[in-house]
Amino acid sequence: VIDRDEVLHVARLARLELGEEQIEPMARELSAVLDHIARIGELALQEIEPTSHVVELTGGLRADAPRPCLPRELALSQAPAVDGEGFLVPSPQA
Amino acid sequence: MSEPAGRTEPTGTGASAGLEPVIGLEIHVQLATSTKMFCGCELSFGEPPNTHTCPVCLGLPGSLPVANERAVHFGLMIGLALGSELAPRSIFHRKNYFYPDLPKGYQISQYDEPLCLGGRLGEVRIHRVHLEEDAAKLIHVGESGRIHGSDASVVDFNRGGTPLAEIVTEPDIATAEQASEWLKLLRATLRQLGVSDVNMEEGSLRCDANISLRPAGSDTLGVKTELKNMNSFRFIERGIRAEIERQRQIIEGGGQVAQETLHYDPASGAISSLRSKEEAHDYRYFPEPDLIPVTIDATKLTAAREAMSELPADRAERFERELGLSAESAQLLAFRSELGDYFEAALAAKADPQPPAQALANWVGGDLVARLGDGDDQDPASSRVEPKALAALVGLVAAKRVSVGAGRQVLDKLVAEGGSDPAAIVESEGLAALGGGDELGAVVAAALAANPDAAERVRGGNTKAIGPIVGAVMRETKGRADGGEVTRLVHEQLGI
């Protein structure tokens, strides 16, 4: 069962801001998800490989050949704050 | 990289006081591909910021990564060189954390199904090798000089997405010196493979160390700390030594080492906690749905095998077995491939006279390197001394046509001025060895006459008294005389 502290921890890791009224429902819903997974765990699945991908494709590598890059102005044009050469972000050391 | 002067080194070696260090290394190697790990942007070497980006490495919505075939190829070569088990199928995972150097909010890495598992290099076992993408570069306030008084940082995504191989060792290392020596072997191996520039100061080879102490002889592990990003062999040794000492003081003071990530500051020698990333250590890995599994078939394996050249450990073994070099010389030349290449070029140069291999090895690894300045990367190939010229010089010395001392003078001149004919330098400088003929005999006679006391003591059986006489002969002949021949002549002229 997921408790309040775990909800707040996961929310913090995901940088989600939860209102006080959202915490309890979130705990309930996440617990329900885990309960369902636990039910799946009751099946005899020892012989079955974990499914990491739902497609059966493999390979799909790319040749090590350069392709054009974005012009810098275009790359920076999407950003909320720039200084002409780079993306401005709040300093993680501040 | 400047060295702080006059700082005292911690002296703990880890052998005393009943505590033994246990050290494992994590090495990040930037792979020498043309393009990034998951997109076609060319790798950047100091280009203006944010000129090597695209929607994939900027993490823009809707973009899809595709793994670089050559990065996988290089990963397989590393695995083969380390004797790892190569996974027939491996998958990428998302490693989730928030930091401004990571535009997607996760790093694409490998988790429980890496490309290579296990292996060994020298005395150290390998835990795993996996592929991942490098983070972008953050320029903090003050470093750039452009955003004074602000609490902002600038992100340059040129480096973001550069292919990395992460090599993780087992905790098989016991001292700081061993860590640094082993890393040199790894670097030589990677350089020989041609999979990376392996330049520590430029960050293409980066090393973290996991360090713990335990009671000597115990087989349980103590609490470990992770020391991040030491960018030279010297700093690795100093950093590990300082951390061992820090932990020893905590444990001997009755305290508990806290598990944390640490930063070693080579300028001050201080170790500080890196708490900012610490709290995000819950990475919530899950399989990267945008990348399909990497499968290794016979074609890829054959290509990786065929791309491998002789590795340093094998080369050292060959130098010993085929050329009769001492183990020490063989390792020096093989682990520093630039020295080994130069040595082999000199040996194959058909010099006249042809030098014995061991003598040539001694000159390459000793006198020549000592004249090529400082640092880990002295490369004789970029000096003015041609391999054939050095080989001929060593041949002249070995044939006793030039004394060792005079040979060193010739080498000085070759290093300073180049030239392909040491015999000509010997000629023009008048450095030819004085044989046992009348000329040397006359110099010896004069030296005996000038040092009658010493001559008398030698005659009386005091062998050490010969020093001043030989010294006088060497001064007079400017080092051209052969020491053994001088001694023989002294004895002959004194009738003993």
Tab-separated table of N, CA, C and O in Angstrom, chain B residues 361-463:
chain	number	residue	atom	x	y	z
B	361	ALA	N	65.599	-0.664	-26.147
B	361	ALA	CA	64.469	-0.446	-25.248
B	361	ALA	C	64.875	0.484	-24.105
B	361	ALA	O	64.124	1.393	-23.725
B	362	ASN	N	66.078	0.268	-23.551
B	362	ASN	CA	66.541	1.111	-22.449
B	362	ASN	C	66.674	2.571	-22.883
B	362	ASN	O	66.309	3.486	-22.150
B	363	TRP	N	67.190	2.772	-24.090
B	363	TRP	CA	67.376	4.153	-24.550
B	363	TRP	C	66.039	4.816	-24.858
B	363	TRP	O	65.839	5.992	-24.556
B	364	VAL	N	65.114	4.075	-25.469
B	364	VAL	CA	63.807	4.668	-25.786
B	364	VAL	C	63.071	5.025	-24.491
B	364	VAL	O	62.587	6.143	-24.310
B	365	GLY	N	63.012	4.045	-23.565
B	365	GLY	CA	62.235	4.258	-22.345
B	365	GLY	C	62.960	5.101	-21.314
B	365	GLY	O	62.343	5.600	-20.373
B	366	GLY	N	64.263	5.291	-21.465
B	366	GLY	CA	65.045	6.037	-20.483
B	366	GLY	C	65.529	7.365	-21.025
B	366	GLY	O	64.864	8.392	-20.901
B	367	ASP	N	66.702	7.327	-21.672
B	367	ASP	CA	67.351	8.578	-22.081
B	367	ASP	C	66.492	9.420	-23.026
B	367	ASP	O	66.420	10.640	-22.886
B	368	LEU	N	65.828	8.762	-23.994
B	368	LEU	CA	65.060	9.546	-24.966
B	368	LEU	C	63.856	10.219	-24.296
B	368	LEU	O	63.673	11.432	-24.395
B	369	VAL	N	63.026	9.416	-23.584
B	369	VAL	CA	61.833	9.971	-22.951
B	369	VAL	C	62.199	11.087	-21.972
B	369	VAL	O	61.522	12.118	-21.895
B	370	ALA	N	63.309	10.898	-21.254
B	370	ALA	CA	63.721	11.897	-20.268
B	370	ALA	C	64.033	13.233	-20.927
B	370	ALA	O	63.978	14.281	-20.288
B	371	ARG	N	64.341	13.195	-22.212
B	371	ARG	CA	64.673	14.440	-22.907
B	371	ARG	C	63.462	15.063	-23.605
B	371	ARG	O	63.603	16.061	-24.298
B	372	LEU	N	62.292	14.464	-23.461
B	372	LEU	CA	61.136	14.945	-24.204
B	372	LEU	C	60.152	15.702	-23.319
B	372	LEU	O	58.962	15.674	-23.533
B	373	GLY	N	60.654	16.365	-22.284
B	373	GLY	CA	59.769	17.189	-21.484
B	373	GLY	C	58.948	16.373	-20.512
B	373	GLY	O	59.275	15.222	-20.228
B	374	ASP	N	57.848	16.961	-20.042
B	374	ASP	CA	57.108	16.407	-18.922
B	374	ASP	C	55.751	15.891	-19.387
B	374	ASP	O	55.352	16.105	-20.509
B	375	GLY	N	55.071	15.214	-18.501
B	375	GLY	CA	53.687	14.850	-18.789
B	375	GLY	C	53.551	13.403	-19.218
B	375	GLY	O	54.526	12.735	-19.551
B	376	ASP	N	52.304	12.950	-19.241
B	376	ASP	CA	52.024	11.557	-19.550
B	376	ASP	C	52.130	11.261	-21.039
B	376	ASP	O	52.157	10.120	-21.450
B	377	ASP	N	52.146	12.288	-21.849
B	377	ASP	CA	51.965	12.053	-23.268
B	377	ASP	C	53.167	12.417	-24.130
B	377	ASP	O	53.018	12.825	-25.273
B	378	GLN	N	54.352	12.263	-23.572
B	378	GLN	CA	55.530	12.516	-24.401
B	378	GLN	C	55.544	11.489	-25.533
B	378	GLN	O	55.509	10.299	-25.290
B	379	ASP	N	55.574	11.971	-26.736
B	379	ASP	CA	55.571	11.043	-27.864
B	379	ASP	C	56.835	11.245	-28.694
B	379	ASP	O	56.993	12.277	-29.342
B	380	PRO	N	57.742	10.266	-28.689
B	380	PRO	CA	59.003	10.439	-29.429
B	380	PRO	C	58.770	10.619	-30.923
B	380	PRO	O	59.619	11.214	-31.602
B	381	ALA	N	57.628	10.139	-31.426
B	381	ALA	CA	57.377	10.278	-32.861
B	381	ALA	C	57.259	11.744	-33.262
B	381	ALA	O	57.516	12.107	-34.405
B	382	SER	N	56.859	12.599	-32.297
B	382	SER	CA	56.770	14.013	-32.646
B	382	SER	C	58.046	14.768	-32.273
B	382	SER	O	58.088	15.986	-32.351
B	383	SER	N	59.086	14.044	-31.840
B	383	SER	CA	60.376	14.693	-31.582
B	383	SER	C	61.171	14.745	-32.882
B	383	SER	O	60.749	14.234	-33.916
B	384	ARG	N	62.362	15.359	-32.829
B	384	ARG	CA	63.170	15.473	-34.045
B	384	ARG	C	64.057	14.247	-34.244
B	384	ARG	O	64.769	14.156	-35.242
B	385	VAL	N	64.018	13.330	-33.264
B	385	VAL	CA	64.907	12.172	-33.342
B	385	VAL	C	64.268	11.090	-34.210
B	385	VAL	O	63.237	10.521	-33.850
B	386	GLU	N	64.865	10.803	-35.350
B	386	GLU	CA	64.326	9.745	-36.197
B	386	GLU	C	64.626	8.389	-35.570
B	386	GLU	O	65.705	8.185	-35.024
B	387	PRO	N	63.658	7.464	-35.667
B	387	PRO	CA	63.876	6.142	-35.066
B	387	PRO	C	65.174	5.501	-35.543
B	387	PRO	O	65.928	4.910	-34.767
B	388	LYS	N	65.463	5.650	-36.829
B	388	LYS	CA	66.669	5.020	-37.369
B	388	LYS	C	67.929	5.649	-36.777
B	388	LYS	O	68.934	4.958	-36.535
B	389	ALA	N	67.900	6.959	-36.539
B	389	ALA	CA	69.060	7.636	-35.969
B	389	ALA	C	69.316	7.152	-34.550
B	389	ALA	O	70.459	6.904	-34.157
B	390	LEU	N	68.224	7.003	-33.765
B	390	LEU	CA	68.412	6.508	-32.402
B	390	LEU	C	68.957	5.080	-32.441
B	390	LEU	O	69.873	4.732	-31.682
B	391	ALA	N	68.409	4.264	-33.338
B	391	ALA	CA	68.863	2.880	-33.429
B	391	ALA	C	70.360	2.830	-33.761
B	391	ALA	O	71.121	2.065	-33.157
B	392	ALA	N	70.802	3.667	-34.700
B	392	ALA	CA	72.220	3.675	-35.080
B	392	ALA	C	73.081	4.127	-33.904
B	392	ALA	O	74.158	3.569	-33.648
B	393	LEU	N	72.601	5.134	-33.177
B	393	LEU	CA	73.354	5.622	-32.019
B	393	LEU	C	73.517	4.518	-30.973
B	393	LEU	O	74.620	4.283	-30.458
B	394	VAL	N	72.402	3.825	-30.662
B	394	VAL	CA	72.470	2.751	-29.673
B	394	VAL	C	73.399	1.649	-30.191
B	394	VAL	O	74.160	1.035	-29.428
B	395	GLY	N	73.347	1.408	-31.504
B	395	GLY	CA	74.263	0.422	-32.097
B	395	GLY	C	75.718	0.821	-31.904
B	395	GLY	O	76.565	-0.015	-31.572
B	396	LEU	N	76.036	2.100	-32.095
B	396	LEU	CA	77.407	2.584	-31.908
B	396	LEU	C	77.859	2.406	-30.465
B	396	LEU	O	78.995	2.004	-30.191
B	397	VAL	N	76.920	2.711	-29.531
B	397	VAL	CA	77.265	2.570	-28.110
B	397	VAL	C	77.473	1.094	-27.771
B	397	VAL	O	78.426	0.725	-27.083
B	398	ALA	N	76.576	0.240	-28.289
B	398	ALA	CA	76.667	-1.186	-27.968
B	398	ALA	C	77.966	-1.776	-28.532
B	398	ALA	O	78.562	-2.672	-27.935
B	399	ALA	N	78.420	-1.252	-29.673
B	399	ALA	CA	79.665	-1.739	-30.285
B	399	ALA	C	80.900	-1.081	-29.667
B	399	ALA	O	82.011	-1.268	-30.144
B	400	LYS	N	80.646	-0.264	-28.644
B	400	LYS	CA	81.720	0.438	-27.925
B	400	LYS	C	82.488	1.402	-28.825
B	400	LYS	O	83.637	1.733	-28.558
B	401	ARG	N	81.841	1.809	-29.922
B	401	ARG	CA	82.496	2.815	-30.754
B	401	ARG	C	82.237	4.214	-30.194
B	401	ARG	O	82.911	5.168	-30.562
B	402	VAL	N	81.226	4.313	-29.326
B	402	VAL	CA	80.943	5.563	-28.629
B	402	VAL	C	80.657	5.175	-27.180
B	402	VAL	O	79.982	4.180	-26.927
B	403	SER	N	81.199	5.952	-26.225
B	403	SER	CA	80.918	5.635	-24.820
B	403	SER	C	79.482	6.037	-24.496
B	403	SER	O	78.856	6.809	-25.233
B	404	VAL	N	78.973	5.520	-23.374
B	404	VAL	CA	77.608	5.858	-22.967
B	404	VAL	C	77.476	7.367	-22.780
B	404	VAL	O	76.518	7.995	-23.244
B	405	GLY	N	78.471	7.955	-22.116
B	405	GLY	CA	78.407	9.399	-21.853
B	405	GLY	C	78.401	10.198	-23.144
B	405	GLY	O	77.613	11.136	-23.310
B	406	ALA	N	79.273	9.818	-24.096
B	406	ALA	CA	79.317	10.528	-25.363
B	406	ALA	C	78.036	10.291	-26.148
B	406	ALA	O	77.525	11.193	-26.820
B	407	GLY	N	77.486	9.074	-26.020
B	407	GLY	CA	76.226	8.750	-26.696
B	407	GLY	C	75.121	9.682	-26.238
B	407	GLY	O	74.301	10.144	-27.028
B	408	ARG	N	75.111	9.971	-24.940
B	408	ARG	CA	74.083	10.886	-24.418
B	408	ARG	C	74.260	12.284	-24.986
B	408	ARG	O	73.280	12.975	-25.254
B	409	GLN	N	75.540	12.686	-25.193
B	409	GLN	CA	75.762	14.011	-25.799
B	409	GLN	C	75.239	14.033	-27.240
B	409	GLN	O	74.667	15.031	-27.695
B	410	VAL	N	75.466	12.926	-27.960
B	410	VAL	CA	74.950	12.852	-29.332
B	410	VAL	C	73.418	12.935	-29.316
B	410	VAL	O	72.801	13.634	-30.131
B	411	LEU	N	72.802	12.233	-28.336
B	411	LEU	CA	71.343	12.254	-28.249
B	411	LEU	C	70.835	13.674	-27.967
B	411	LEU	O	69.837	14.102	-28.549
B	412	ASP	N	71.538	14.383	-27.071
B	412	ASP	CA	71.169	15.786	-26.821
B	412	ASP	C	71.081	16.551	-28.131
B	412	ASP	O	70.162	17.329	-28.374
B	413	LYS	N	72.087	16.323	-28.963
B	413	LYS	CA	72.154	17.059	-30.224
B	413	LYS	C	71.045	16.618	-31.184
B	413	LYS	O	70.444	17.447	-31.873
B	414	LEU	N	70.766	15.316	-31.199
B	414	LEU	CA	69.674	14.817	-32.057
B	414	LEU	C	68.330	15.395	-31.606
B	414	LEU	O	67.496	15.768	-32.430
B	415	VAL	N	68.119	15.465	-30.280
B	415	VAL	CA	66.858	15.999	-29.771
B	415	VAL	C	66.731	17.474	-30.143
B	415	VAL	O	65.670	17.942	-30.546
B	416	ALA	N	67.850	18.207	-30.039
B	416	ALA	CA	67.795	19.650	-30.287
B	416	ALA	C	67.729	19.982	-31.772
B	416	ALA	O	67.026	20.897	-32.179
B	417	GLU	N	68.475	19.222	-32.560
B	417	GLU	CA	68.653	19.645	-33.953
B	417	GLU	C	68.149	18.641	-34.987
B	417	GLU	O	68.140	18.938	-36.186
B	418	GLY	N	67.791	17.442	-34.550
B	418	GLY	CA	67.378	16.430	-35.514
B	418	GLY	C	68.594	15.863	-36.230
B	418	GLY	O	69.724	15.952	-35.747
B	419	GLY	N	68.370	15.308	-37.393
B	419	GLY	CA	69.480	14.706	-38.132
B	419	GLY	C	69.321	13.206	-38.175
B	419	GLY	O	68.685	12.614	-37.314
B	420	SER	N	69.863	12.607	-39.219
B	420	SER	CA	69.643	11.185	-39.409
B	420	SER	C	70.924	10.381	-39.239
B	420	SER	O	70.902	9.167	-39.351
B	421	ASP	N	72.047	11.045	-38.945
B	421	ASP	CA	73.329	10.333	-38.968
B	421	ASP	C	74.130	10.595	-37.698
B	421	ASP	O	74.945	11.520	-37.646
B	422	PRO	N	73.902	9.786	-36.656
B	422	PRO	CA	74.648	10.009	-35.408
B	422	PRO	C	76.154	9.847	-35.603
B	422	PRO	O	76.931	10.524	-34.934
B	423	ALA	N	76.546	8.977	-36.539
B	423	ALA	CA	77.990	8.790	-36.761
B	423	ALA	C	78.630	10.109	-37.201
B	423	ALA	O	79.762	10.418	-36.821
B	424	ALA	N	77.878	10.888	-37.990
B	424	ALA	CA	78.413	12.172	-38.448
B	424	ALA	C	78.564	13.141	-37.279
B	424	ALA	O	79.530	13.911	-37.221
B	425	ILE	N	77.607	13.104	-36.330
B	425	ILE	CA	77.719	13.968	-35.144
B	425	ILE	C	78.927	13.533	-34.316
B	425	ILE	O	79.699	14.364	-33.833
B	426	VAL	N	79.093	12.223	-34.177
B	426	VAL	CA	80.242	11.697	-33.431
B	426	VAL	C	81.530	12.237	-34.052
B	426	VAL	O	82.430	12.725	-33.361
B	427	GLU	N	81.561	12.197	-35.378
B	427	GLU	CA	82.735	12.664	-36.121
B	427	GLU	C	82.969	14.161	-35.903
B	427	GLU	O	84.035	14.588	-35.461
B	428	SER	N	81.912	14.957	-36.169
B	428	SER	CA	82.090	16.414	-36.152
B	428	SER	C	82.348	16.939	-34.745
B	428	SER	O	83.018	17.941	-34.565
B	429	GLU	N	81.822	16.244	-33.738
B	429	GLU	CA	82.014	16.707	-32.361
B	429	GLU	C	83.236	16.059	-31.717
B	429	GLU	O	83.523	16.325	-30.547
B	430	GLY	N	83.897	15.172	-32.440
B	430	GLY	CA	85.055	14.494	-31.869
B	430	GLY	C	84.696	13.640	-30.671
B	430	GLY	O	85.365	13.659	-29.644
B	431	LEU	N	83.580	12.890	-30.789
B	431	LEU	CA	83.089	12.114	-29.649
B	431	LEU	C	83.376	10.614	-29.776
B	431	LEU	O	82.894	9.839	-28.951
B	432	ALA	N	84.150	10.214	-30.788
B	432	ALA	CA	84.401	8.787	-30.965
B	432	ALA	C	85.107	8.228	-29.736
B	432	ALA	O	85.929	8.901	-29.107
B	433	ALA	N	84.752	7.012	-29.384
B	433	ALA	CA	85.364	6.387	-28.218
B	433	ALA	C	86.865	6.261	-28.435
B	433	ALA	O	87.331	5.983	-29.542
B	434	LEU	N	87.596	6.489	-27.374
B	434	LEU	CA	89.037	6.258	-27.432
B	434	LEU	C	89.261	4.791	-27.162
B	434	LEU	O	88.863	4.279	-26.118
B	435	GLY	N	89.861	4.104	-28.070
B	435	GLY	CA	90.075	2.681	-27.894
B	435	GLY	C	91.220	2.439	-26.928
B	435	GLY	O	91.662	3.341	-26.209
B	436	GLY	N	91.734	1.232	-26.931
B	436	GLY	CA	92.815	0.883	-26.022
B	436	GLY	C	94.181	1.280	-26.575
B	436	GLY	O	95.210	0.886	-26.041
B	437	GLY	N	94.193	2.091	-27.612
B	437	GLY	CA	95.456	2.409	-28.281
B	437	GLY	C	96.323	3.392	-27.507
B	437	GLY	O	96.069	3.689	-26.343
B	438	ASP	N	97.304	3.929	-28.179
B	438	ASP	CA	98.293	4.786	-27.532
B	438	ASP	C	97.672	6.060	-26.985
B	438	ASP	O	98.070	6.560	-25.938
B	439	GLU	N	96.643	6.589	-27.731
B	439	GLU	CA	96.070	7.868	-27.313
B	439	GLU	C	95.503	7.782	-25.900
B	439	GLU	O	95.819	8.599	-25.039
B	440	LEU	N	94.666	6.744	-25.654
B	440	LEU	CA	94.067	6.590	-24.333
B	440	LEU	C	95.137	6.231	-23.312
B	440	LEU	O	95.116	6.712	-22.175
B	441	GLY	N	96.088	5.403	-23.738
B	441	GLY	CA	97.176	5.008	-22.835
B	441	GLY	C	97.911	6.238	-22.321
B	441	GLY	O	98.235	6.332	-21.129
B	442	ALA	N	98.134	7.218	-23.195
B	442	ALA	CA	98.857	8.417	-22.806
B	442	ALA	C	98.038	9.238	-21.816
B	442	ALA	O	98.584	9.779	-20.842
B	443	VAL	N	96.698	9.307	-22.028
B	443	VAL	CA	95.835	10.055	-21.108
B	443	VAL	C	95.847	9.393	-19.736
B	443	VAL	O	95.924	10.068	-18.696
B	444	VAL	N	95.796	8.053	-19.729
B	444	VAL	CA	95.807	7.322	-18.459
B	444	VAL	C	97.127	7.574	-17.738
B	444	VAL	O	97.148	7.839	-16.524
B	445	ALA	N	98.232	7.528	-18.484
B	445	ALA	CA	99.540	7.746	-17.866
B	445	ALA	C	99.592	9.134	-17.241
B	445	ALA	O	100.082	9.309	-16.107
B	446	ALA	N	99.041	10.144	-17.941
B	446	ALA	CA	99.053	11.502	-17.420
B	446	ALA	C	98.202	11.593	-16.156
B	446	ALA	O	98.578	12.259	-15.183
B	447	ALA	N	97.061	10.900	-16.153
B	447	ALA	CA	96.172	10.934	-14.986
B	447	ALA	C	96.848	10.283	-13.781
B	447	ALA	O	96.707	10.755	-12.647
B	448	LEU	N	97.590	9.192	-14.028
B	448	LEU	CA	98.310	8.521	-12.929
B	448	LEU	C	99.372	9.454	-12.366
B	448	LEU	O	99.540	9.577	-11.145
B	449	ALA	N	100.045	10.149	-13.282
B	449	ALA	CA	101.102	11.051	-12.836
B	449	ALA	C	100.533	12.215	-12.034
B	449	ALA	O	101.162	12.692	-11.085
B	450	ALA	N	99.313	12.634	-12.404
B	450	ALA	CA	98.717	13.784	-11.726
B	450	ALA	C	98.092	13.401	-10.390
B	450	ALA	O	97.763	14.269	-9.584
B	451	ASN	N	97.853	12.098	-10.161
B	451	ASN	CA	97.220	11.629	-8.921
B	451	ASN	C	98.086	10.561	-8.249
B	451	ASN	O	97.658	9.419	-8.088
B	452	PRO	N	99.293	10.910	-7.847
B	452	PRO	CA	100.226	9.879	-7.333
B	452	PRO	C	99.684	9.187	-6.076
B	452	PRO	O	99.855	7.978	-5.920
B	453	ASP	N	98.979	9.947	-5.208
B	453	ASP	CA	98.467	9.315	-3.985
B	453	ASP	C	97.456	8.224	-4.306
B	453	ASP	O	97.522	7.104	-3.788
B	454	ALA	N	96.494	8.590	-5.194
B	454	ALA	CA	95.478	7.615	-5.580
B	454	ALA	C	96.124	6.413	-6.247
B	454	ALA	O	95.761	5.254	-5.984
B	455	ALA	N	97.097	6.664	-7.133
B	455	ALA	CA	97.774	5.570	-7.828
B	455	ALA	C	98.425	4.618	-6.820
B	455	ALA	O	98.330	3.394	-6.947
B	456	GLU	N	99.006	5.199	-5.778
B	456	GLU	CA	99.684	4.367	-4.771
B	456	GLU	C	98.672	3.502	-4.019
B	456	GLU	O	98.908	2.325	-3.776
B	457	ARG	N	97.494	4.109	-3.705
B	457	ARG	CA	96.506	3.335	-2.947
B	457	ARG	C	95.933	2.210	-3.815
B	457	ARG	O	95.664	1.121	-3.327
B	458	VAL	N	95.721	2.479	-5.116
B	458	VAL	CA	95.223	1.424	-6.003
B	458	VAL	C	96.233	0.282	-6.053
B	458	VAL	O	95.885	-0.898	-5.950
B	459	ARG	N	97.502	0.661	-6.146
B	459	ARG	CA	98.556	-0.361	-6.195
B	459	ARG	C	98.543	-1.172	-4.903
B	459	ARG	O	98.786	-2.378	-4.894
B	460	GLY	N	98.205	-0.495	-3.780
B	460	GLY	CA	98.162	-1.163	-2.477
B	460	GLY	C	96.900	-1.992	-2.281
B	460	GLY	O	96.699	-2.546	-1.210
B	461	GLY	N	96.012	-2.046	-3.305
B	461	GLY	CA	94.847	-2.941	-3.213
B	461	GLY	C	93.546	-2.230	-2.908
B	461	GLY	O	92.510	-2.867	-2.768
B	462	ASN	N	93.527	-0.904	-2.789
B	462	ASN	CA	92.288	-0.167	-2.527
B	462	ASN	C	91.592	0.128	-3.857
B	462	ASN	O	91.905	1.085	-4.541
B	463	THR	N	90.620	-0.721	-4.218
B	463	THR	CA	90.006	-0.614	-5.546
B	463	THR	C	89.211	0.676	-5.705
B	463	THR	O	89.081	1.205	-6.796
